[in-house]
Every structure is written in C-alpha cells, then in structure tokens.
Amino acid sequence: MASLRHSTPKVSAFQMYTRNKKLADVPERKVVQAKPVTEKAKTKKSNLDVKATSLRKRKVDIVEIVNGTASDDQVVKAKRGRKKKVVQEEIPVVKNSHSDDEQELEAEEVENESEKAEEDDVSFCFKQSTSPDISVSRRQTVACGNEAAEEAFRWLLSPTKPEVFFAKKWEKKPFLIKRSNSNYYKGLYSVKEFEKTVDEHFLNYNSEIDVVAYVDGERKPLINDKRVFSSYLWAAFKEGYSIRMRNPQAYSKALGSLCSLLQEYFSSFVGANMYLTPADTQGFPPHYDDIDAFILQIEGKKLWKLYTPSEKDMLARVSSPDLCEDDIGEPYMEVELNPGDMLYFPRGYIHQAKAAPGMHSMHITLSTNQLNTWGDFLEHALTNAIEDATENDIEFRKSIPKDYLNYMGRIYSDTDSKERRDFQKTASSLIEKTLQYVSVDYAADAHGISFIHGSMPPDFSEKEKAHSVHGNGASFNDGRVLVSPELSPEIKIRLIRRRAFNLVVDVDEAKLFHTMYNTKNHKEKEVNYIEVDLDTVPAIVALFKAHPDYVQIKDLPHENRQVLMACLQQLYDNGFLMTEEPLPFDED
C-alpha cells in the first residue's frame, strides 16, 4: 500500500524556507513621531453617528457569485437588449513637482459590454466555465489553473483588460477607475458586517483593530488592552478617530472568497485591511508600503494624495515610517474616490487619504506582492548554492586568513596592499564558483513553500464540493450512513486546485505541500504537507501538468497499480482530488 504520512518537514527546500522565514515575517511598520507641519490643520471632530443600516437584499449576493452558484439566467440578464458602450477611465489632473505646469495623464477608453449594474443585477460571475465549446487549449491558457480566479481579477479591474493593466500600469504608476456605480461592491463588505464581526468575535486591539487619528502632523493612537467592543469604537469614531481592521477576510465569506481567488491569480498572498474614517478627518500620516495596493471604495468618499517615490523607494521591499508632510513635496496625483471606484498604486508610492466633508468613508485595501520579488527569489537560490558549494568543494571549507581584520573592512576600503588584493581575488573566485551551484528550480520550490504557507485555505465552488469529499463525502441521513465508492481505474480525476499544492521532490523523499488545512490568519500555523511514495510521484506530476483537465486514473504513469490506487484514494479522502463526475453514494 502507498505510504502517505504526515510528519515533520525535513526536505532541504523547506529548511531553506524556514531559515529565511524571519525575512518574510515583516513586523508592523514602526511608528515614528512626525515633525509638525508648517501650517497646522485643526482636526475637525465629526458628529456623524454611524448607524449601519440594512441594505435591501439583492437577488444574488457576492457569496453566490464567488462560489459560482448564481444561475446562468441571472448572469446573462444584464446583457439582454443592451448596446455596447464605451466607458472612459477617468484620469485625474496631475501636479508635477518638477514643473509649474499641470499635466493630464493620457486617458484610456475601454469597451464594456454591459451597462452599469442595477441594484439587483449581476454584472460579474466568478466561476469556471462549463461550456462544452471551451477547448482544452483555451482552458490551459489560464495561468493559475482556475478560471474563477481569472474572472475575479477581471471583475476587480473592469472595464480595463488585465493585459492592458499589466502592460501599462502594474509596478509602474498609479491607476484610477471611476465607475459611476455605487453598487459595484455591494455585498462585498459594509459597516453593518464590520459591526457584526466586532460583536460576535473576540477581537484585540493592535493585532486586529487599530483606533487612530492624524492630528497636527502626528499619529495619535488610542491605547486599549481590553477586548474590542463596538460601543467603545463608535464613541471614539464620533470623536474623530479612524478604525482599521486587519484581516477582515478571516470573518467575511465574500471578502475571504475574493482574497482566496486572487491569491491563486497572483501566486502571492492577498490580504485585506478595512478603513473606516469619520467625515473630514484623516487617520494615518503619509507613508509608503511594501505591498501593491488595490483600494476599493465601499461607502462614502475619500480624498487621496499620492507622491512620486524616489528611485530607491520605488517598489519598496520594506514599508516606511510615518513621514513629515514638509519632506514629501507636492502630490503627483490627487483623486476623490466614490463608492464603486478603484485605485491601484505600486509599492513605494507615498500616500495619504482623508474622508470628504460631511460623509464618513469606508474602503478596503487589497494587498499583494509582499516579499515576492526577484531579490527574494534569488536569496533562496544563492543561499542554497553556497551551502552546496561548501559541501562539495574543499576550497569553501578552508579558513579565512587569521589577520584579515588588519586589512579588510570598510575602514580599509581606500587602501591597497598585497594581502587585501589576494583576499579579494580569492573571494571573487569563490563567488564565481558559487554560481555553478545555483538552481532556480530549487529556489522556486523554496519560494513556493513560502506561498503555500502564507495562503488562505481554498474557498471551494459548489461544483468542486459536489465532485469531492468537501460536499460529496460520507454522510448520515435518516438513520443511514451514505458513503461514496472507492476510486476505480476508469474514473477521471484532477487536483481540486493547482495553486493549493506544491510538490517538492528530493533525492530520497517527496512532499506535497498544501493549503487545505491553513487557517484564515496569515501563517498562524506551521506549513502543511504530506509525504508521498516516490513510486507515485510520476502520477502526481502528470496531474499537475494536465490541470485543469481531468485524467483517467488508468492512464496515469505507474509501476504498481495497487500502490498508485491506494495513494490516490487517500489523496481523494483528504480532499485533494475531485472527480469529473460526482461519485454516487452507496448505503452502508
């Protein structure tokens, strides 16, 4: 029988990941007292009493959309009898700090096949296509292996096409989409859902909830070591304090589903923060972040200022401390976000935001690409290369000269001596040798383990549940136990999600890392994996390469069918596989 064991990770790629894990666990951005600005602005205390009102129930909410349970009739409803129209993405006037003249960014026009969604319409649907005319080649062009994830990102950018976004904006410059549709994000999140989360869960200050104001150029946090109560939050909110909730996707079905899909699209953790700001106030000082940000305006209006980063801060790998307004210059961009609008800006762009007068603001920040750079990737490769070189080449294991501190170090960088030249020559030679041991595949394994560890658990569609043990497993019904039959060689199977797994094969062992048992709190537990028999690796590799297509079990490469069937049965029983057709129940 195949060996499928849960055990403590030992593979070298995993060791490499855990060794560098401290770099990935970046602490919260330090709070540094900002210098007072030249003209101190008086903070206006808002008397706005936020009372979350229940919204009229829409016919299909975003949870149904994300899970793909909206009916086809509902999905196409918006398209019937409607003409194609041109939607122009509004590009704001830009103030260039290097010029006294105002410049206007080039406007882009994108055709949108559906008009503004009415309150009860469905304008998007995150689900995999089941149409028989979708060819194998079309399905395999979906890079992440999940059409629902691709659709989720298209919805996020609509009406802009992803290929246009990545060619012109991604990691280059801020990008604004004005939709003139206040219901675009309806069902994603709301003040009412936030208040319900606070009342129903034991949340803590400084880890899940921050209460803060930006007054006279300084961040003013409220310190509280007690449990979060909504009454306290609303009292502080009435006094002009903003509320930030970290990781709201852990408590929100719709937001959690969206983040789960987008992380598959980016192959990088996608997190979220919620910001609730009283009218005419600002919660946070100017700063820049180490993530690419997608700002989704949910309620109210917010005024944003963005500033051009320096070359060294562009695509920043570490977030900044709080910055002084006197030091950041004139804004590169000033925009007002209304409900339904979306603003993107890359890592390193300094930004600050203030709620518009007379109206509170709620927005969601979706974040991705933290520590997901070529530098982070190559760090895995080079660290492993040095270890391999040291193990295989005696020159790396020889000791350095005992008197090296007499001529090496920055204080000697302006001197010249034979000892210094010899030392540098030896170091350069070893560095050149190290490159012979670099394996980018090894680095991909280690970086992939980091992605798996930080990911949210998959949020399965209704079809995925019906074709797997997640919704079609053994059950107890009317006094009878219903069980699915075991897999047979004629059944067609596939990995339930390609981005939920990373197979790492070493010389004498193979491990299948997965997100199936992850919690919704980022890296709350150790990374999950199972060990698989090396004899079954070719079959599992074949499933990876065939995804999203199904493969008949008898066509999978194997030397011992009994070993293979036992391994696949356990993978299916653990929820890793789904079948092309739901397995019928047998009465026990």
Coordinates of C-alpha atoms in Angstrom, one line a residue:
M1 CA 0.0 0.0 0.0
A2 CA 1.2 3.5 -0.7
S3 CA 2.9 5.4 2.0
L4 CA 1.1 8.7 2.8
R5 CA 2.4 10.1 6.0
H6 CA 2.1 13.3 8.0
S7 CA 5.4 14.1 9.6
T8 CA 7.9 16.9 10.5
P9 CA 9.3 18.6 7.3
K10 CA 12.9 17.7 6.6
V11 CA 13.4 18.5 2.9
S12 CA 16.2 20.9 2.1
A13 CA 13.9 23.3 0.3
F14 CA 11.8 23.5 3.3
Q15 CA 14.8 24.1 5.5
M16 CA 15.8 26.9 3.2
Y17 CA 12.4 28.5 3.5
T18 CA 12.3 28.2 7.3
R19 CA 15.9 29.6 7.6
N20 CA 14.8 32.7 5.7
K21 CA 11.4 32.9 7.3
K22 CA 12.3 35.8 9.5
L23 CA 12.7 38.0 6.4
A24 CA 9.1 37.1 5.4
D25 CA 7.7 37.8 8.8
V26 CA 8.0 41.6 8.5
P27 CA 6.9 43.4 11.6
E28 CA 4.3 46.1 11.6
R29 CA 5.6 49.4 10.2
K30 CA 7.2 51.4 13.0
V31 CA 5.5 54.5 14.3
V32 CA 7.9 57.4 14.2
Q33 CA 6.8 60.8 15.5
A34 CA 6.4 63.1 12.6
K35 CA 7.6 66.7 12.6
P36 CA 4.8 69.2 12.8
V37 CA 3.8 70.6 9.5
T38 CA 4.3 74.3 8.8
E39 CA 0.6 75.1 8.8
K40 CA -1.1 73.0 11.4
A41 CA -4.5 71.8 10.4
K42 CA -7.1 71.6 13.1
T43 CA -8.8 68.3 13.3
K44 CA -12.5 68.6 12.8
K45 CA -14.5 66.4 15.2
S46 CA -17.3 64.7 13.4
N47 CA -20.6 64.4 15.0
L48 CA -21.5 61.8 12.5
D49 CA -23.2 58.9 14.3
V50 CA -22.7 55.9 12.2
K51 CA -25.6 53.6 12.3
A52 CA -25.3 50.7 10.0
T53 CA -28.5 50.3 8.0
S54 CA -29.6 47.1 6.5
L55 CA -29.4 47.2 2.7
R56 CA -32.2 45.9 0.6
K57 CA -31.4 42.2 -0.1
R58 CA -30.2 41.8 -3.7
K59 CA -31.3 38.8 -5.7
V60 CA -27.9 37.3 -5.9
D61 CA -25.2 38.3 -3.3
I62 CA -21.5 38.3 -3.8
V63 CA -21.1 35.0 -1.9
E64 CA -23.2 33.3 -4.6
I65 CA -21.2 35.0 -7.3
V66 CA -17.8 33.9 -5.8
N67 CA -19.0 30.4 -5.3
G68 CA -20.4 30.2 -8.8
T69 CA -24.0 29.4 -7.6
A70 CA -25.6 32.3 -9.5
S71 CA -27.8 30.9 -12.2
D72 CA -26.8 31.4 -15.9
D73 CA -30.1 33.3 -16.4
Q74 CA -29.0 35.8 -13.7
V75 CA -25.5 36.1 -15.2
V76 CA -26.7 37.0 -18.7
K77 CA -29.6 39.1 -17.6
A78 CA -27.6 42.4 -17.8
K79 CA -26.6 41.6 -21.4
R80 CA -30.0 41.2 -22.9
G81 CA -31.2 44.1 -25.1
R82 CA -28.3 46.3 -24.2
K83 CA -26.0 48.0 -26.6
K84 CA -22.2 48.1 -26.3
K85 CA -21.0 51.3 -24.9
V86 CA -17.6 52.9 -24.3
V87 CA -16.5 53.5 -20.8
Q88 CA -13.8 56.1 -20.2
E89 CA -11.5 55.6 -17.3
E90 CA -11.2 58.9 -15.6
I91 CA -7.6 60.1 -15.3
P92 CA -7.0 62.8 -12.8
V93 CA -5.1 66.0 -13.3
V94 CA -1.5 65.5 -12.1
K95 CA 0.6 68.1 -10.3
N96 CA 4.2 67.5 -11.3
S97 CA 6.6 68.5 -8.5
H98 CA 9.2 69.1 -11.2
S99 CA 7.2 71.6 -13.2
D100 CA 4.9 74.5 -12.5
D101 CA 2.6 73.3 -15.3
E102 CA -0.3 70.9 -14.8
Q103 CA -0.2 67.8 -16.8
E104 CA -3.0 65.5 -17.7
L105 CA -2.4 61.7 -18.0
E106 CA -3.4 60.1 -21.2
A107 CA -7.0 58.8 -21.0
E108 CA -7.8 55.3 -22.0
E109 CA -11.0 54.1 -23.5
V110 CA -12.2 50.5 -22.9
E111 CA -15.3 48.9 -24.4
N112 CA -17.6 47.5 -21.8
E113 CA -20.3 45.1 -22.9
S114 CA -22.6 45.7 -20.0
E115 CA -24.1 48.9 -18.7
K116 CA -23.9 50.0 -15.1
A117 CA -25.3 47.2 -13.0
E118 CA -28.7 47.9 -11.5
E119 CA -29.2 47.2 -7.8
D120 CA -30.5 43.7 -8.3
D121 CA -28.4 42.8 -11.4
V122 CA -25.4 40.5 -11.6
S123 CA -22.6 42.1 -13.6
F124 CA -19.9 39.5 -12.9
C125 CA -19.7 35.8 -12.0
F126 CA -16.6 34.2 -10.6
K127 CA -17.0 30.6 -11.8
Q128 CA -15.3 28.1 -14.0
S129 CA -16.7 27.7 -17.5
T130 CA -18.6 24.5 -18.1
S131 CA -19.4 25.2 -21.7
P132 CA -18.6 22.3 -24.0
D133 CA -17.2 24.6 -26.6
I134 CA -14.3 25.7 -24.4
S135 CA -11.3 23.9 -25.9
V136 CA -8.6 22.2 -23.9
S137 CA -6.1 24.8 -25.2
R138 CA -8.3 27.7 -24.0
R139 CA -8.6 26.2 -20.5
Q140 CA -4.9 25.7 -20.3
T141 CA -4.2 29.3 -21.1
V142 CA -5.5 30.2 -17.7
A143 CA -2.1 30.5 -16.0
C144 CA -3.3 29.8 -12.4
G145 CA -5.4 26.9 -13.5
N146 CA -8.6 28.4 -12.1
E147 CA -10.9 30.3 -14.4
A148 CA -12.8 31.7 -11.4
A149 CA -9.6 33.3 -10.2
E150 CA -9.1 34.9 -13.6
E151 CA -12.7 36.1 -13.6
A152 CA -12.3 37.6 -10.1
F153 CA -9.3 39.8 -11.3
R154 CA -11.2 40.8 -14.4
W155 CA -14.1 42.0 -12.2
L156 CA -11.6 43.9 -9.9
L157 CA -10.2 45.8 -13.0
S158 CA -13.4 46.1 -15.0
P159 CA -13.7 47.6 -17.6
T160 CA -10.0 47.6 -18.1
K161 CA -8.5 44.4 -19.5
P162 CA -5.8 42.7 -17.4
E163 CA -3.3 42.6 -20.3
V164 CA -3.6 46.4 -20.7
F165 CA -3.2 46.9 -16.9
F166 CA 0.0 44.7 -16.7
A167 CA 1.5 46.3 -19.8
K168 CA 1.0 49.9 -18.8
K169 CA 0.3 50.2 -15.0
W170 CA 1.5 47.2 -13.0
E171 CA 4.5 48.2 -10.9
K172 CA 4.8 51.4 -12.9
K173 CA 2.3 54.0 -11.8
P174 CA -1.0 54.6 -10.0
F175 CA -4.2 53.8 -11.9
L176 CA -7.7 55.0 -11.2
I177 CA -11.0 53.5 -12.4
K178 CA -14.1 55.7 -11.9
R179 CA -17.2 53.5 -12.4
S180 CA -20.1 55.8 -11.5
N181 CA -21.7 52.7 -10.0
S182 CA -22.2 52.9 -6.2
N183 CA -23.4 49.3 -6.1
Y184 CA -20.4 47.8 -7.7
Y185 CA -19.0 46.4 -4.4
K186 CA -22.4 45.8 -2.9
G187 CA -22.4 42.6 -0.9
L188 CA -18.6 42.6 -0.5
Y189 CA -18.4 44.4 2.8
S190 CA -20.2 47.1 4.8
V191 CA -20.3 48.9 8.1
K192 CA -23.1 46.6 9.2
E193 CA -20.9 43.5 8.6
F194 CA -18.0 45.1 10.4
E195 CA -20.1 45.8 13.5
K196 CA -21.5 42.3 13.5
T197 CA -17.9 40.9 13.4
V198 CA -16.9 43.0 16.3
D199 CA -19.9 41.9 18.4
E200 CA -19.6 38.2 17.6
H201 CA -15.9 37.7 17.8
F202 CA -13.2 38.2 20.5
L203 CA -11.0 40.8 18.7
N204 CA -8.0 42.5 20.2
Y205 CA -6.5 46.0 19.8
N206 CA -3.2 46.4 18.0
S207 CA -3.5 43.0 16.4
E208 CA -6.9 43.1 14.7
I209 CA -8.2 46.6 15.5
D210 CA -6.4 49.9 15.5
V211 CA -8.1 53.2 16.6
V212 CA -6.1 56.2 15.4
A213 CA -6.2 59.8 14.4
Y214 CA -3.8 62.1 12.5
V215 CA -3.6 65.4 14.3
D216 CA -1.2 68.3 13.8
G217 CA 1.2 66.1 11.8
E218 CA 1.3 63.3 14.3
R219 CA -0.3 59.8 14.6
K220 CA -2.5 59.7 17.7
P221 CA -3.4 56.0 18.5
L222 CA -5.8 55.1 21.3
I223 CA -4.3 52.5 23.6
N224 CA -6.6 49.9 25.0
D225 CA -5.6 46.4 26.2
K226 CA -9.2 45.2 26.7
R227 CA -11.5 43.3 24.3
V228 CA -12.9 45.3 21.5
F229 CA -16.5 46.4 22.0
S230 CA -18.4 48.3 19.3
S231 CA -19.7 50.8 21.8
Y232 CA -16.2 52.0 22.5
L233 CA -15.3 52.1 18.8
W234 CA -18.3 54.2 17.9
A235 CA -17.6 56.6 20.8
A236 CA -14.0 57.0 19.5
F237 CA -15.3 57.3 15.9
K238 CA -17.6 60.1 17.0
E239 CA -14.6 61.9 18.4
G240 CA -12.8 61.8 15.1
Y241 CA -10.8 58.6 15.4
S242 CA -10.4 56.2 12.4
I243 CA -10.9 52.5 12.7
R244 CA -8.6 50.0 10.9
M245 CA -9.5 46.3 10.9
R246 CA -6.7 44.0 9.8
N247 CA -7.5 40.7 8.2
P248 CA -11.3 41.2 7.8
Q249 CA -11.3 38.4 5.2
A250 CA -11.0 35.9 8.1
Y251 CA -14.5 36.8 9.2
S252 CA -16.2 37.7 5.9
K253 CA -17.3 35.0 3.5
A254 CA -17.4 37.3 0.4
L255 CA -14.1 39.1 1.1
G256 CA -12.4 35.8 2.1
S257 CA -13.5 34.2 -1.1
L258 CA -12.2 37.1 -3.2
C259 CA -8.8 37.1 -1.4
S260 CA -8.6 33.3 -1.8
L261 CA -9.2 33.5 -5.5
L262 CA -6.9 36.5 -6.1
Q263 CA -4.0 34.8 -4.3
E264 CA -4.3 32.0 -6.8
Y265 CA -4.2 34.5 -9.6
F266 CA -1.0 36.3 -8.3
S267 CA 0.7 33.2 -6.8
S268 CA 1.2 35.5 -3.8
F269 CA -0.7 36.1 -0.6
V270 CA -3.5 38.6 -0.9
G271 CA -4.5 40.3 2.3
A272 CA -7.0 42.9 3.2
N273 CA -7.5 45.8 5.6
M274 CA -10.7 47.8 6.3
Y275 CA -10.5 51.5 7.0
L276 CA -13.5 53.4 8.5
T277 CA -12.9 57.2 8.7
P278 CA -15.1 59.9 10.1
A279 CA -16.1 62.8 7.9
D280 CA -13.4 65.4 7.2
T281 CA -10.7 63.5 9.1
Q282 CA -7.6 61.6 8.4
G283 CA -6.4 58.5 10.3
F284 CA -2.8 57.9 9.2
P285 CA 0.2 60.1 8.3
P286 CA 1.8 60.0 4.9
H287 CA 3.8 56.8 4.3
Y288 CA 4.6 54.2 1.7
D289 CA 4.0 50.4 1.9
D290 CA 5.8 47.2 0.8
I291 CA 2.7 45.9 -1.0
D292 CA 0.9 46.6 -4.2
A293 CA -2.4 48.2 -3.2
F294 CA -5.9 48.0 -4.7
I295 CA -8.2 50.5 -3.0
L296 CA -11.9 49.6 -3.2
Q297 CA -14.2 52.4 -2.0
I298 CA -17.2 50.8 -0.3
E299 CA -19.0 53.7 1.4
G300 CA -18.7 57.5 1.4
K301 CA -16.0 59.5 -0.2
K302 CA -12.2 59.7 0.4
L303 CA -9.7 62.2 -0.9
W304 CA -6.3 60.7 -1.8
K305 CA -2.9 62.3 -2.4
L306 CA -0.1 60.2 -4.0
Y307 CA 3.5 61.3 -4.2
T308 CA 6.2 60.2 -6.6
P309 CA 8.7 57.9 -4.9
S310 CA 12.4 58.3 -5.1
E311 CA 14.2 55.7 -7.3
K312 CA 15.5 53.8 -4.2
D313 CA 11.9 53.6 -2.8
M314 CA 10.2 52.6 -6.0
L315 CA 8.9 49.0 -5.5
A316 CA 9.9 49.2 -1.8
R317 CA 10.6 46.0 0.0
V318 CA 10.1 47.5 3.4
S319 CA 7.4 49.9 4.5
S320 CA 8.3 53.4 5.6
P321 CA 7.9 55.0 9.0
D322 CA 5.5 57.9 9.3
L323 CA 6.6 60.7 7.0
C324 CA 6.6 64.5 7.5
E325 CA 4.4 66.4 5.0
D326 CA 7.2 69.1 4.7
D327 CA 9.5 66.5 3.3
I328 CA 7.4 64.8 0.7
G329 CA 6.9 67.6 -1.8
E330 CA 3.8 68.2 -3.9
P331 CA 1.4 65.4 -4.8
Y332 CA 1.8 63.5 -8.0
M333 CA -1.9 62.8 -8.0
E334 CA -5.0 63.9 -6.2
V335 CA -8.2 62.0 -6.6
E336 CA -11.6 61.6 -4.9
L337 CA -12.9 58.0 -4.6
N338 CA -16.6 57.4 -4.6
P339 CA -18.4 54.1 -3.9
G340 CA -17.5 51.6 -6.7
D341 CA -14.2 53.3 -7.7
M342 CA -10.9 51.5 -7.6
L343 CA -7.4 53.0 -7.1
Y344 CA -4.2 51.0 -7.7
F345 CA -0.7 52.1 -6.7
P346 CA 2.6 50.2 -6.6
R347 CA 4.9 49.5 -3.6
G348 CA 6.8 52.6 -2.6
Y349 CA 4.3 55.3 -3.6
I350 CA 3.8 57.7 -0.7
H351 CA 0.1 58.3 0.0
Q352 CA -2.3 59.8 2.5
A353 CA -6.1 59.9 2.5
K354 CA -8.8 62.0 4.1
A355 CA -12.6 61.4 4.3
A356 CA -14.6 64.1 2.4
P357 CA -16.5 66.7 4.4
G358 CA -20.0 65.7 5.6
M359 CA -19.7 62.0 5.0
H360 CA -17.8 59.0 6.5
S361 CA -15.7 56.8 4.4
M362 CA -15.2 53.0 4.3
H363 CA -12.7 51.4 2.0
I364 CA -11.0 48.0 1.6
T365 CA -7.3 47.8 0.8
L366 CA -6.4 44.6 -1.0
S367 CA -2.6 43.9 -0.8
T368 CA -0.3 41.6 -2.7
N369 CA 3.3 41.0 -3.7
Q370 CA 4.9 41.4 -0.3
L371 CA 8.4 39.9 -0.4
N372 CA 7.6 38.4 -3.8
T373 CA 10.5 39.9 -5.8
W374 CA 13.4 38.5 -7.8
G375 CA 15.6 39.5 -4.9
D376 CA 13.6 37.3 -2.5
F377 CA 13.6 34.5 -5.0
L378 CA 17.3 34.7 -5.7
E379 CA 18.0 34.8 -2.0
H380 CA 16.8 31.2 -1.8
A381 CA 18.9 30.2 -4.8
L382 CA 22.2 31.8 -3.6
T383 CA 21.9 30.7 0.0
N384 CA 21.4 27.1 -1.2
A385 CA 24.2 27.4 -3.7
I386 CA 26.7 28.5 -1.0
E387 CA 25.7 25.5 1.1
D388 CA 26.1 23.1 -1.8
A389 CA 29.4 24.6 -2.8
T390 CA 30.7 24.4 0.8
E391 CA 29.6 20.8 1.0
N392 CA 31.2 19.8 -2.3
D393 CA 34.3 21.9 -2.7
I394 CA 37.1 21.9 -0.1
E395 CA 38.1 25.5 -1.1
F396 CA 35.0 26.8 0.6
R397 CA 35.8 25.0 3.8
K398 CA 39.3 26.4 4.2
S399 CA 39.6 29.1 6.9
I400 CA 40.0 32.7 6.1
P401 CA 43.3 34.4 7.0
K402 CA 43.7 35.0 10.7
D403 CA 44.9 38.6 10.2
Y404 CA 42.1 39.6 7.7
L405 CA 40.8 42.3 10.1
N406 CA 44.1 44.1 9.6
Y407 CA 43.3 45.0 6.0
M408 CA 39.6 44.1 5.3
G409 CA 36.5 46.1 6.2
R410 CA 35.1 49.5 5.2
I411 CA 37.7 51.4 7.1
Y412 CA 40.4 49.9 4.8
S413 CA 38.4 50.3 1.5
D414 CA 40.6 53.2 0.4
T415 CA 43.9 51.3 1.0
D416 CA 45.9 49.0 -1.3
S417 CA 48.0 46.1 -0.2
K418 CA 49.1 42.6 -1.4
E419 CA 47.1 41.0 1.4
R420 CA 44.0 42.9 0.5
R421 CA 44.3 42.1 -3.2
D422 CA 44.9 38.4 -2.5
F423 CA 41.9 38.3 -0.2
Q424 CA 39.6 39.9 -2.8
K425 CA 40.9 37.6 -5.5
T426 CA 40.1 34.5 -3.5
A427 CA 36.6 35.8 -2.6
S428 CA 35.9 36.7 -6.2
S429 CA 37.0 33.2 -7.4
L430 CA 34.7 31.5 -4.8
I431 CA 31.8 33.7 -5.8
E432 CA 32.2 32.7 -9.4
K433 CA 32.3 29.1 -8.4
T434 CA 29.2 29.5 -6.3
L435 CA 27.2 30.4 -9.4
Q436 CA 27.8 26.9 -10.8
Y437 CA 25.7 25.6 -7.9
V438 CA 22.8 27.9 -8.4
S439 CA 19.5 26.1 -9.0
V440 CA 16.5 28.3 -9.9
D441 CA 14.2 25.2 -9.6
Y442 CA 15.4 24.8 -6.1
A443 CA 14.6 28.4 -5.4
A444 CA 11.2 28.0 -6.9
D445 CA 10.5 25.1 -4.6
A446 CA 11.5 27.1 -1.5
H447 CA 9.7 30.3 -2.6
G448 CA 6.6 28.1 -3.5
I449 CA 6.6 26.7 0.1
S450 CA 6.5 30.3 1.4
F451 CA 3.5 31.0 -0.8
I452 CA 1.7 27.8 0.3
H453 CA 2.4 28.6 4.0
G454 CA 1.0 32.2 3.8
S455 CA -2.1 31.4 1.7
M456 CA -5.6 31.3 2.8
P457 CA -7.4 28.0 2.6
P458 CA -9.3 27.4 -0.7
D459 CA -12.9 28.5 -0.8
F460 CA -14.5 25.8 -3.0
S461 CA -17.2 26.4 -5.5
E462 CA -20.4 24.3 -5.4
K463 CA -19.2 22.2 -8.3
E464 CA -15.9 21.5 -6.5
K465 CA -17.8 20.5 -3.4
A466 CA -20.2 18.2 -5.3
H467 CA -17.3 16.5 -7.1
S468 CA -15.2 15.9 -3.9
V469 CA -15.4 14.9 -0.3
H470 CA -15.9 18.5 0.6
G471 CA -19.6 18.2 -0.3
N472 CA -19.9 14.6 -1.5
G473 CA -18.3 12.6 1.3
A474 CA -19.8 10.1 3.7
S475 CA -22.8 11.4 5.5
F476 CA -25.6 10.3 7.9
N477 CA -29.1 10.7 6.6
D478 CA -32.3 9.3 8.1
G479 CA -30.5 6.8 10.2
R480 CA -28.4 5.5 7.3
V481 CA -24.7 6.1 6.6
L482 CA -24.1 7.1 3.0
V483 CA -20.6 6.6 1.6
S484 CA -19.0 7.1 -1.8
P485 CA -17.5 4.1 -3.6
E486 CA -13.7 3.9 -3.8
L487 CA -11.9 5.2 -6.9
S488 CA -11.5 2.9 -9.8
P489 CA -9.1 3.0 -12.8
E490 CA -11.9 4.2 -15.1
I491 CA -12.6 7.4 -13.1
K492 CA -11.3 10.7 -14.3
I493 CA -9.7 12.9 -11.6
R494 CA -7.7 16.1 -11.2
L495 CA -6.2 18.2 -8.4
I496 CA -9.0 20.2 -6.9
R497 CA -6.9 23.4 -7.1
R498 CA -3.5 23.7 -8.7
R499 CA -2.3 26.7 -6.7
A500 CA -3.3 24.9 -3.5
F501 CA -0.4 22.5 -3.9
N502 CA 3.4 22.5 -4.4
L503 CA 5.1 19.1 -5.0
V504 CA 8.8 19.2 -3.8
V505 CA 10.9 16.1 -4.8
D506 CA 14.3 15.4 -3.2
V507 CA 16.7 12.6 -3.8
D508 CA 15.1 10.2 -1.3
E509 CA 11.7 11.7 -0.5
A510 CA 8.8 13.7 -1.9
K511 CA 6.5 16.1 -0.1
L512 CA 3.2 17.6 -1.2
F513 CA 2.8 21.0 0.5
H514 CA -0.8 22.3 0.5
T515 CA -3.1 25.0 1.8
M516 CA -6.0 22.7 2.6
Y517 CA -5.6 22.9 6.4
N518 CA -4.4 26.5 6.5
T519 CA -6.3 29.0 8.8
K520 CA -7.5 32.3 7.6
N521 CA -4.9 34.1 9.8
H522 CA -1.7 34.6 7.9
K523 CA 0.9 31.9 8.8
E524 CA -0.8 31.2 12.1
K525 CA 0.3 27.5 12.0
E526 CA 3.3 25.7 10.5
V527 CA 3.2 24.9 6.8
N528 CA 1.2 21.7 6.0
Y529 CA 2.4 18.9 3.8
I530 CA 2.2 15.1 3.4
E531 CA 4.9 12.7 2.3
V532 CA 4.1 10.6 -0.8
D533 CA 5.7 7.4 -2.0
L534 CA 8.4 8.1 -4.6
D535 CA 6.8 5.5 -6.9
T536 CA 3.7 7.6 -7.1
V537 CA 5.5 10.9 -8.0
P538 CA 5.2 10.5 -11.8
A539 CA 1.4 10.1 -11.5
I540 CA 1.1 13.2 -9.3
V541 CA 3.4 15.2 -11.6
A542 CA 1.1 14.2 -14.5
L543 CA -1.9 15.6 -12.6
F544 CA -0.1 18.9 -12.1
K545 CA 0.8 19.1 -15.8
A546 CA -2.7 18.2 -17.0
H547 CA -4.6 20.6 -14.8
P548 CA -7.3 21.9 -15.3
D549 CA -8.1 18.8 -17.4
Y550 CA -9.2 15.5 -16.0
V551 CA -7.1 12.4 -16.4
Q552 CA -8.4 8.8 -16.3
I553 CA -6.6 7.0 -13.5
K554 CA -5.6 4.1 -15.7
D555 CA -3.7 6.5 -18.0
L556 CA -1.5 7.8 -15.2
P557 CA 2.1 6.5 -15.2
H558 CA 2.7 3.8 -12.6
E559 CA 4.8 0.7 -11.9
N560 CA 2.4 -0.7 -9.3
R561 CA -1.3 -0.1 -9.8
Q562 CA -2.1 -1.2 -6.2
V563 CA 0.3 1.4 -4.8
L564 CA -1.0 4.1 -7.1
M565 CA -4.7 3.4 -6.3
A566 CA -4.0 3.4 -2.5
C567 CA -2.2 6.8 -2.8
L568 CA -4.9 8.4 -5.0
Q569 CA -7.6 7.1 -2.7
Q570 CA -6.0 8.8 0.3
L571 CA -5.5 12.0 -1.6
Y572 CA -9.2 11.9 -2.6
D573 CA -10.2 11.1 1.0
N574 CA -8.2 14.1 2.2
G575 CA -9.9 16.4 -0.2
F576 CA -7.0 17.0 -2.6
L577 CA -8.7 15.5 -5.7
M578 CA -12.0 15.9 -7.4
T579 CA -13.7 13.7 -10.0
E580 CA -15.1 14.6 -13.4
E581 CA -18.5 13.2 -12.3
P582 CA -19.8 13.1 -8.7
L583 CA -19.3 9.7 -7.2
P584 CA -22.7 8.0 -6.4
F585 CA -23.5 7.1 -2.8
D586 CA -23.7 3.6 -1.5
E587 CA -25.6 2.6 1.6
D588 CA -23.5 1.2 4.3

